[in-house]
CSV table of C-alpha atoms and ligand atoms in Angstrom, one decimal:
chain,number,residue,atom,x,y,z
A,1483,MET,CA,-229.7,137.1,-34.1
A,1484,ALA,CA,-232.0,138.2,-37.0
A,1485,ALA,CA,-235.2,136.3,-37.7
A,1486,PRO,CA,-234.4,133.2,-39.8
A,1487,LEU,CA,-234.4,133.4,-43.5
A,1488,ARG,CA,-236.3,130.7,-45.4
A,1489,VAL,CA,-234.3,129.3,-48.2
A,1490,LEU,CA,-235.3,126.9,-50.9
A,1491,VAL,CA,-233.1,124.5,-52.9
A,1492,THR,CA,-234.7,122.5,-55.7
A,1493,GLY,CA,-233.1,119.4,-57.0
A,1494,ALA,CA,-231.7,119.0,-53.5
A,1495,ALA,CA,-231.3,115.3,-53.8
A,1496,GLY,CA,-228.9,115.7,-56.7
A,1497,GLN,CA,-225.2,116.1,-56.8
A,1498,ILE,CA,-225.0,119.9,-56.8
A,1499,GLY,CA,-227.6,119.9,-54.0
A,1500,TYR,CA,-225.5,117.6,-51.9
A,1501,SER,CA,-222.6,120.1,-51.9
A,1502,LEU,CA,-224.8,123.2,-51.9
A,1503,VAL,CA,-227.0,122.7,-48.9
A,1504,HIS,CA,-224.1,122.3,-46.5
A,1505,GLN,CA,-222.4,125.4,-47.8
A,1506,ILE,CA,-225.6,127.5,-47.3
A,1507,ALA,CA,-226.4,126.0,-43.9
A,1508,LYS,CA,-223.0,126.7,-42.4
A,1509,GLY,CA,-223.2,130.4,-43.2
A,1510,ASP,CA,-221.2,130.9,-46.3
A,1511,VAL,CA,-223.9,132.8,-48.0
A,1512,PHE,CA,-225.9,134.8,-45.5
A,1513,GLY,CA,-223.2,135.2,-42.9
A,1514,PRO,CA,-222.3,134.0,-39.4
A,1515,ASP,CA,-225.2,135.8,-37.7
A,1516,GLN,CA,-228.1,134.8,-39.9
A,1517,SER,CA,-230.1,131.7,-38.9
A,1518,LEU,CA,-231.8,129.7,-41.6
A,1519,ILE,CA,-234.8,127.4,-42.3
A,1520,MET,CA,-233.9,125.3,-45.3
A,1521,VAL,CA,-236.5,123.8,-47.5
A,1522,LEU,CA,-235.2,121.0,-49.7
A,1523,LEU,CA,-237.5,120.2,-52.7
A,1524,ASP,CA,-237.2,117.3,-55.1
A,1525,ILE,CA,-239.5,115.1,-57.1
A,1526,PRO,CA,-241.5,112.3,-55.3
A,1527,PRO,CA,-239.3,109.4,-56.5
A,1528,MET,CA,-236.4,111.2,-54.7
A,1529,GLN,CA,-238.2,111.4,-51.3
A,1530,ALA,CA,-236.0,108.9,-49.5
A,1531,VAL,CA,-232.7,110.5,-50.8
A,1532,LEU,CA,-234.0,113.9,-49.8
A,1533,GLU,CA,-234.8,112.6,-46.3
A,1534,GLY,CA,-231.2,111.2,-46.1
A,1535,VAL,CA,-229.8,114.6,-47.1
A,1536,ALA,CA,-231.9,116.3,-44.4
A,1537,MET,CA,-230.8,113.7,-41.8
A,1538,GLU,CA,-227.1,114.5,-42.7
A,1539,LEU,CA,-227.7,118.2,-42.4
A,1540,ASP,CA,-229.2,117.7,-38.9
A,1541,ASP,CA,-226.2,115.6,-38.1
A,1542,CYS,CA,-223.8,118.4,-39.1
A,1543,ALA,CA,-225.0,120.1,-35.9
A,1544,LEU,CA,-224.8,123.6,-37.5
A,1545,PRO,CA,-225.5,126.5,-35.2
A,1546,LEU,CA,-227.3,128.6,-37.8
A,1547,LEU,CA,-229.6,125.9,-39.0
A,1548,LYS,CA,-233.0,126.2,-37.2
A,1549,GLU,CA,-234.9,123.7,-39.3
A,1550,VAL,CA,-234.6,121.4,-42.4
A,1551,ILE,CA,-237.8,120.6,-44.3
A,1552,PRO,CA,-237.5,117.9,-47.0
A,1553,CYS,CA,-240.4,118.4,-49.3
A,1554,THR,CA,-241.9,117.0,-52.6
A,1555,ASN,CA,-244.8,119.5,-52.8
A,1556,GLU,CA,-243.8,122.4,-54.9
A,1557,ALA,CA,-246.5,124.9,-53.8
A,1558,GLU,CA,-245.6,124.3,-50.1
A,1559,ALA,CA,-241.9,124.5,-50.8
A,1560,PHE,CA,-242.1,128.0,-52.2
A,1561,LYS,CA,-244.2,129.4,-49.3
A,1562,ASP,CA,-242.7,132.5,-47.8
A,1563,ILE,CA,-239.2,131.9,-49.1
A,1564,ASP,CA,-236.6,134.7,-49.1
A,1565,ALA,CA,-234.2,133.0,-51.6
A,1566,ALA,CA,-234.4,130.1,-54.0
A,1567,TRP,CA,-231.7,128.1,-55.7
A,1568,LEU,CA,-233.5,126.4,-58.7
A,1569,VAL,CA,-231.1,123.6,-59.4
A,1570,GLY,CA,-233.4,120.7,-60.4
A,1571,ALA,CA,-233.9,120.5,-64.1
A,1572,MET,CA,-234.5,117.8,-66.7
A,1573,PRO,CA,-231.1,116.2,-67.6
A,1574,ARG,CA,-230.4,115.5,-71.3
A,1575,LYS,CA,-230.9,111.8,-71.8
A,1576,GLU,CA,-229.3,109.8,-74.6
A,1577,GLY,CA,-231.2,110.1,-77.8
A,1578,MET,CA,-233.3,113.0,-76.5
A,1579,GLU,CA,-233.8,115.8,-79.0
A,1580,ARG,CA,-233.0,119.3,-78.0
A,1581,LYS,CA,-236.6,120.5,-78.4
A,1582,ASP,CA,-237.8,117.7,-76.1
A,1583,LEU,CA,-235.3,118.8,-73.5
A,1584,LEU,CA,-236.4,122.4,-73.8
A,1585,ALA,CA,-240.0,121.4,-73.6
A,1586,ALA,CA,-239.4,119.4,-70.4
A,1587,ASN,CA,-237.6,122.3,-68.8
A,1588,VAL,CA,-240.2,124.8,-69.9
A,1589,LYS,CA,-242.8,122.8,-68.0
A,1590,ILE,CA,-240.7,122.7,-64.8
A,1591,PHE,CA,-239.8,126.4,-64.9
A,1592,LYS,CA,-243.3,127.5,-65.9
A,1593,SER,CA,-244.7,125.7,-62.9
A,1594,GLN,CA,-242.0,127.0,-60.5
A,1595,GLY,CA,-242.5,130.5,-61.8
A,1596,ALA,CA,-246.2,130.2,-60.9
A,1597,SER,CA,-245.3,128.7,-57.5
A,1598,LEU,CA,-243.4,131.9,-56.7
A,1599,HIS,CA,-246.8,133.5,-55.9
A,1600,ASN,CA,-246.2,131.9,-52.5
A,1601,ALA,CA,-242.8,133.5,-52.1
A,1602,LYS,CA,-242.0,136.8,-50.3
A,1603,PRO,CA,-242.0,139.8,-52.8
A,1604,THR,CA,-238.4,140.4,-52.0
A,1605,CYS,CA,-237.4,136.8,-52.8
A,1606,LYS,CA,-234.2,136.5,-54.9
A,1607,VAL,CA,-233.9,133.5,-57.3
A,1608,ILE,CA,-230.9,131.9,-59.0
A,1609,VAL,CA,-231.5,129.4,-61.7
A,1610,VAL,CA,-228.7,126.8,-61.9
A,1611,GLY,CA,-230.5,124.0,-63.9
A,1612,ASN,CA,-229.6,124.1,-67.6
A,1613,PRO,CA,-230.3,125.8,-70.0
A,1614,ALA,CA,-230.1,128.2,-67.1
A,1615,ASN,CA,-230.6,131.5,-68.8
A,1616,THR,CA,-233.6,130.4,-70.7
A,1617,ASN,CA,-235.1,128.6,-67.7
A,1618,ALA,CA,-234.8,131.9,-65.8
A,1619,LEU,CA,-236.6,133.7,-68.6
A,1620,ILE,CA,-239.4,131.2,-68.6
A,1621,CYS,CA,-239.6,131.3,-64.8
A,1622,SER,CA,-239.9,135.1,-64.8
A,1623,LYS,CA,-242.5,135.0,-67.6
A,1624,TYR,CA,-244.8,132.9,-65.4
A,1625,ALA,CA,-243.8,134.4,-62.1
A,1626,ALA,CA,-246.5,136.2,-60.0
A,1627,PRO,CA,-246.6,139.9,-60.6
A,1628,HIS,CA,-245.4,140.7,-57.1
A,1629,ILE,CA,-242.0,139.2,-58.0
A,1630,PRO,CA,-240.1,141.6,-60.2
A,1631,ALA,CA,-238.3,140.1,-63.2
A,1632,ARG,CA,-235.1,141.6,-61.9
A,1633,ASN,CA,-235.3,139.2,-58.9
A,1634,ILE,CA,-234.9,136.2,-61.2
A,1635,SER,CA,-231.3,135.5,-62.4
A,1636,ALA,CA,-229.2,132.7,-63.8
A,1637,MET,CA,-225.8,131.6,-62.8
A,1638,THR,CA,-222.7,132.5,-64.8
A,1639,ARG,CA,-220.6,132.9,-61.7
A,1640,LEU,CA,-218.9,129.5,-62.2
A,1641,ASP,CA,-217.6,130.6,-65.6
A,1642,HIS,CA,-216.5,133.9,-63.9
A,1643,ASN,CA,-214.7,132.0,-61.2
A,1644,ARG,CA,-213.1,129.8,-63.8
A,1645,ALA,CA,-211.8,132.9,-65.6
A,1646,LEU,CA,-210.3,134.2,-62.4
A,1647,ALA,CA,-208.6,130.8,-61.8
A,1648,GLN,CA,-207.2,130.6,-65.4
A,1649,VAL,CA,-205.7,134.2,-65.1
A,1650,ALA,CA,-204.2,133.3,-61.7
A,1651,LEU,CA,-202.7,130.0,-63.0
A,1652,ARG,CA,-201.2,131.8,-66.0
A,1653,THR,CA,-199.7,134.6,-63.9
A,1654,LYS,CA,-198.7,132.5,-60.9
A,1655,THR,CA,-200.9,134.5,-58.6
A,1656,GLN,CA,-204.1,133.6,-56.7
A,1657,SER,CA,-207.7,134.0,-57.8
A,1658,LYS,CA,-208.1,136.6,-55.0
A,1659,ASP,CA,-205.5,138.8,-56.7
A,1660,VAL,CA,-207.6,139.0,-59.9
A,1661,LYS,CA,-210.8,141.1,-60.4
A,1662,ASN,CA,-213.2,142.4,-63.0
A,1663,VAL,CA,-213.2,139.6,-65.5
A,1664,ILE,CA,-216.5,139.4,-67.4
A,1665,ILE,CA,-218.6,136.6,-68.7
A,1666,TRP,CA,-221.0,137.9,-71.4
A,1667,GLY,CA,-224.0,136.1,-72.7
A,1668,ASN,CA,-225.2,132.5,-72.2
A,1669,HIS,CA,-224.0,129.8,-69.8
A,1670,SER,CA,-223.0,127.6,-72.7
A,1671,ALA,CA,-220.2,127.1,-75.2
A,1672,THR,CA,-220.9,130.4,-76.8
A,1673,GLN,CA,-220.3,132.4,-73.6
A,1674,TYR,CA,-217.6,135.1,-74.0
A,1675,PRO,CA,-215.1,135.3,-71.2
A,1676,ASP,CA,-213.5,138.8,-71.4
A,1677,VAL,CA,-210.4,140.1,-69.6
A,1678,ARG,CA,-210.1,143.5,-71.4
A,1679,HIS,CA,-211.1,145.4,-68.3
A,1680,ALA,CA,-209.7,142.9,-65.7
A,1681,LYS,CA,-207.0,143.9,-63.2
A,1682,ILE,CA,-204.5,141.9,-61.2
A,1683,GLN,CA,-202.5,142.7,-58.0
A,1684,ILE,CA,-199.0,141.7,-58.8
A,1685,GLY,CA,-195.6,142.8,-57.5
A,1686,GLY,CA,-197.3,145.2,-55.0
A,1687,GLU,CA,-199.2,147.0,-57.8
A,1688,GLU,CA,-202.5,146.8,-59.6
A,1689,LYS,CA,-202.0,146.2,-63.3
A,1690,ALA,CA,-204.2,145.4,-66.4
A,1691,VAL,CA,-204.5,141.6,-66.9
A,1692,GLU,CA,-204.0,142.2,-70.7
A,1693,ALA,CA,-200.7,143.9,-70.1
A,1694,VAL,CA,-199.4,141.3,-67.6
A,1695,ILE,CA,-200.3,138.3,-69.8
A,1696,ASN,CA,-199.3,140.2,-73.0
A,1697,ASP,CA,-200.4,137.5,-75.3
A,1698,GLU,CA,-203.4,138.4,-77.5
A,1699,ALA,CA,-203.4,135.1,-79.3
A,1700,TYR,CA,-203.8,133.3,-76.0
A,1701,LEU,CA,-206.4,135.6,-74.6
A,1702,HIS,CA,-208.5,135.5,-77.8
A,1703,GLY,CA,-208.0,131.8,-78.3
A,1704,GLU,CA,-207.0,129.2,-75.7
A,1705,PHE,CA,-208.1,131.3,-72.7
A,1706,ILE,CA,-211.7,131.5,-74.0
A,1707,SER,CA,-212.0,127.9,-75.2
A,1708,VAL,CA,-210.6,126.5,-71.9
A,1709,ILE,CA,-213.3,128.3,-70.0
A,1710,GLN,CA,-216.0,127.4,-72.5
A,1711,LYS,CA,-215.0,123.7,-72.3
A,1712,ARG,CA,-214.1,123.5,-68.7
A,1713,GLY,CA,-217.3,121.7,-67.7
A,1714,ALA,CA,-216.7,119.0,-70.3
A,1715,ALA,CA,-213.0,118.7,-69.3
A,1716,ILE,CA,-214.0,118.0,-65.7
A,1717,ILE,CA,-216.6,115.4,-66.8
A,1718,GLY,CA,-213.8,113.8,-68.8
A,1719,LYS,CA,-211.7,113.4,-65.7
A,1720,ARG,CA,-214.2,112.8,-62.9
A,1721,LYS,CA,-216.8,111.0,-65.0
A,1722,LEU,CA,-219.2,113.3,-63.1
A,1723,SER,CA,-220.0,117.0,-63.6
A,1724,SER,CA,-218.5,119.8,-61.7
A,1725,ALA,CA,-220.9,119.9,-58.8
A,1726,MET,CA,-218.7,121.2,-56.0
A,1727,SER,CA,-217.5,124.3,-57.9
A,1728,ALA,CA,-221.1,124.9,-59.3
A,1729,ALA,CA,-222.4,124.8,-55.7
A,1730,LYS,CA,-219.7,127.2,-54.5
A,1731,ALA,CA,-220.3,129.6,-57.4
A,1732,SER,CA,-224.1,129.7,-56.8
A,1733,CYS,CA,-223.3,130.6,-53.1
A,1734,ASP,CA,-221.0,133.4,-54.3
A,1735,HIS,CA,-223.8,134.7,-56.5
A,1736,ILE,CA,-226.5,134.8,-53.8
A,1737,ARG,CA,-224.0,136.0,-51.1
A,1738,ASP,CA,-223.1,139.1,-53.3
A,1739,TRP,CA,-226.7,139.7,-54.1
A,1740,PHE,CA,-227.7,139.8,-50.4
A,1741,ARG,CA,-224.5,141.4,-49.0
A,1742,GLY,CA,-223.1,143.5,-51.9
A,1743,THR,CA,-220.1,143.5,-54.2
A,1744,LYS,CA,-216.7,144.8,-53.0
A,1745,PRO,CA,-216.0,148.5,-53.8
A,1746,GLY,CA,-214.4,148.8,-57.2
A,1747,GLU,CA,-215.3,145.2,-58.2
A,1748,TRP,CA,-218.0,143.7,-60.3
A,1749,VAL,CA,-219.2,140.1,-60.8
A,1750,SER,CA,-220.8,138.3,-63.7
A,1751,MET,CA,-224.5,137.6,-63.4
A,1752,ALA,CA,-227.2,136.6,-65.9
A,1753,VAL,CA,-230.1,139.0,-65.6
A,1754,PRO,CA,-232.9,140.3,-67.7
A,1755,SER,CA,-231.3,142.6,-70.2
A,1756,ASP,CA,-232.1,146.3,-69.6
A,1757,GLY,CA,-230.7,147.2,-73.1
A,1758,SER,CA,-227.2,147.8,-71.9
A,1759,TYR,CA,-224.4,147.3,-74.4
A,1760,GLY,CA,-227.0,147.0,-77.2
A,1761,ILE,CA,-228.3,143.7,-75.9
A,1762,PRO,CA,-232.1,143.9,-76.5
A,1763,GLU,CA,-234.6,143.2,-73.7
A,1764,GLY,CA,-236.3,139.8,-73.8
A,1765,VAL,CA,-233.3,137.7,-73.0
A,1766,VAL,CA,-231.5,136.8,-69.7
A,1767,TYR,CA,-227.9,137.7,-70.6
A,1768,SER,CA,-224.8,137.7,-68.4
A,1769,PHE,CA,-223.4,141.1,-67.7
A,1770,PRO,CA,-220.9,142.6,-65.3
A,1771,VAL,CA,-222.9,143.9,-62.4
A,1772,THR,CA,-222.3,145.7,-59.1
A,1773,ILE,CA,-224.7,145.1,-56.2
A,1774,GLU,CA,-225.7,147.5,-53.4
A,1775,ASN,CA,-228.7,147.2,-51.0
A,1776,LYS,CA,-229.6,143.9,-52.7
A,1777,GLU,CA,-230.1,145.6,-56.1
A,1778,TRP,CA,-227.8,144.8,-59.1
A,1779,LYS,CA,-226.8,147.4,-61.6
A,1780,VAL,CA,-225.1,146.6,-65.0
A,1781,VAL,CA,-221.7,148.3,-65.1
A,1782,GLN,CA,-221.9,151.1,-67.7
A,1783,GLY,CA,-219.5,152.7,-70.1
A,1784,LEU,CA,-217.0,149.8,-70.7
A,1785,SER,CA,-215.5,150.0,-74.2
A,1786,ILE,CA,-216.4,147.2,-76.5
A,1787,ASP,CA,-214.0,146.4,-79.4
A,1788,ASP,CA,-214.9,144.6,-82.6
A,1789,PHE,CA,-213.6,141.3,-81.4
A,1790,SER,CA,-215.8,141.5,-78.2
A,1791,ARG,CA,-218.8,142.7,-80.2
A,1792,GLY,CA,-218.6,139.7,-82.5
A,1793,LYS,CA,-218.5,137.3,-79.5
A,1794,MET,CA,-221.3,139.2,-77.7
A,1795,ASP,CA,-223.5,139.1,-80.7
A,1796,ALA,CA,-222.9,135.4,-81.3
A,1797,THR,CA,-223.9,134.4,-77.8
A,1798,LEU,CA,-226.9,136.7,-78.0
A,1799,LYS,CA,-228.0,135.0,-81.2
A,1800,GLU,CA,-227.9,131.6,-79.5
A,1801,LEU,CA,-230.0,133.0,-76.5
A,1802,GLN,CA,-232.6,134.4,-78.8
A,1803,GLY,CA,-232.9,131.1,-80.6
A,1804,GLU,CA,-233.2,129.2,-77.3
A,1805,ARG,CA,-235.8,131.8,-76.2
A,1806,ASP,CA,-237.9,131.3,-79.4
A,1807,GLU,CA,-237.8,127.5,-79.1
A,1808,ALA,CA,-238.7,127.7,-75.4
A,1809,LEU,CA,-241.6,130.1,-76.0
A,1810,ALA,CA,-242.9,127.9,-78.8
A,1811,ALA,CA,-242.8,125.0,-76.3
A,1812,CYS,CA,-245.0,127.1,-74.0
A,1813,GLN,CA,-247.9,127.1,-76.5
B,1376,NDP,P1,-226.9,118.0,-60.9
B,1376,NDP,O1,-227.1,118.4,-59.5
B,1376,NDP,O2,-225.5,117.6,-61.2
B,1376,NDP,O3,-227.3,119.2,-61.9
B,1376,NDP,C1,-228.5,119.9,-61.7
B,1376,NDP,C2,-228.7,120.9,-62.8
B,1376,NDP,O4,-227.6,121.9,-62.7
B,1376,NDP,C3,-228.6,120.3,-64.2
B,1376,NDP,O5,-229.5,121.0,-65.0
B,1376,NDP,C4,-227.2,120.7,-64.6
B,1376,NDP,O6,-227.1,120.9,-66.0
B,1376,NDP,C5,-227.0,122.1,-64.0
B,1376,NDP,N1,-225.7,122.6,-63.9
B,1376,NDP,C6,-225.3,123.9,-64.1
B,1376,NDP,N2,-224.1,124.0,-64.0
B,1376,NDP,C7,-223.5,122.9,-63.7
B,1376,NDP,C8,-222.2,122.4,-63.5
B,1376,NDP,N3,-221.2,123.2,-63.5
B,1376,NDP,N4,-222.0,121.1,-63.2
B,1376,NDP,C9,-223.1,120.3,-63.2
B,1376,NDP,N5,-224.3,120.7,-63.4
B,1376,NDP,C10,-224.6,121.9,-63.7
B,1376,NDP,O7,-227.9,116.9,-61.4
B,1376,NDP,P2,-228.5,115.6,-60.6
B,1376,NDP,O8,-229.1,114.8,-61.8
B,1376,NDP,O9,-227.5,115.0,-59.7
B,1376,NDP,O10,-229.6,116.2,-59.7
B,1376,NDP,C11,-230.7,116.9,-60.2
B,1376,NDP,C12,-231.8,116.7,-59.2
B,1376,NDP,O11,-232.9,117.5,-59.7
B,1376,NDP,C13,-232.4,115.3,-59.1
B,1376,NDP,O12,-232.4,115.0,-57.7
B,1376,NDP,C14,-233.8,115.4,-59.7
B,1376,NDP,O13,-234.7,114.5,-59.1
B,1376,NDP,C15,-234.1,116.8,-59.5
B,1376,NDP,N6,-235.1,117.4,-60.2
B,1376,NDP,C16,-236.0,118.2,-59.5
B,1376,NDP,C17,-237.0,118.8,-60.1
B,1376,NDP,C18,-238.0,119.6,-59.3
B,1376,NDP,O14,-237.7,119.9,-58.2
B,1376,NDP,N7,-239.1,120.0,-59.8
B,1376,NDP,C19,-237.2,118.7,-61.6
B,1376,NDP,C20,-236.3,117.9,-62.3
B,1376,NDP,C21,-235.2,117.3,-61.6
B,1376,NDP,P3,-226.6,119.7,-67.0
B,1376,NDP,O15,-227.7,118.8,-67.1
B,1376,NDP,O16,-226.3,120.5,-68.3
B,1376,NDP,O17,-225.4,119.1,-66.4
């Protein structure tokens, strides 16, 4: 068996963390032959909860799990890590202003960016804590120079998976039959779920999703808004946020980053813009990407119609605004 990977989960005492650490530790991300050392970080008041989660992980008796380290010291937690899930973030409290929320998160992600100087240079980072794209930007701005900005990403895979699920429900197929949906932009209500290039396996043939659904009003309206508002709809039903599916999506994101995307398929991932599709550098924007040898590449050459351009620009504008507010809070 290969040498163990050292994996960090922050906010590990929270509800996403509770679902996430088990999925990672049982091999869903790095495969059935990769042993793991799992470092669980949270803030000092959560020490006892964290220890309880670590005890449960031990009790799962998982063959791949060499060691669990509950930890409240950030610098120690980042030491020699190969991968990090940055889940812990300041939640919006009642009466809290947006700029105060941003300022609190800037502080967390500035500090965690700096702590990455302890990580391996190949370390891959997914930011889940909201506002995820902007938190990732701040983290990379303060990251040690040996960690390339392209190693720090944010999650839009949950939105991507939600789009696969909605197409599957509408066409009475399964998510596995649908591929190449795209989430453009921010992980927020301005995100743009796009099926213009998506394909579906149906009746023994691969067809364009647009042609199979054949309802532009739905695809330009209800489809987009259902995905944009899915998180709120789940809170409405469960009275808790969608932690299980968020944990699963973050595992999909890191699994594909380490093990590659399937031939002919892309996934949505928020990465530092390289200028593709006219999205200026300086924002962490969700694009369709393919991944090979642990390197992502934005899929090139997709046609963008006027409808898409309008949506892509709107979510860009929001991200630029968030970035400017976050940078102002860094002063
Ligand atoms: P959750 O585990 O439910 O959520 C954690 C973060 O993920 C939040 O920012 C949340 O955003 C975000 N998120 C992204 N996508 C989703 C989704 N689909 N569903 C739900 N959340 C999503 O929060 P808890 O409060 O249960 O746990 C957070 C933990 O983080 C706590 O244990 C806390 O102590 C810890 N923490 C750790 C820090 C650190 O390690 N330095 C710093 C701050 C907190 P949103 O708020 O928008 O739901």
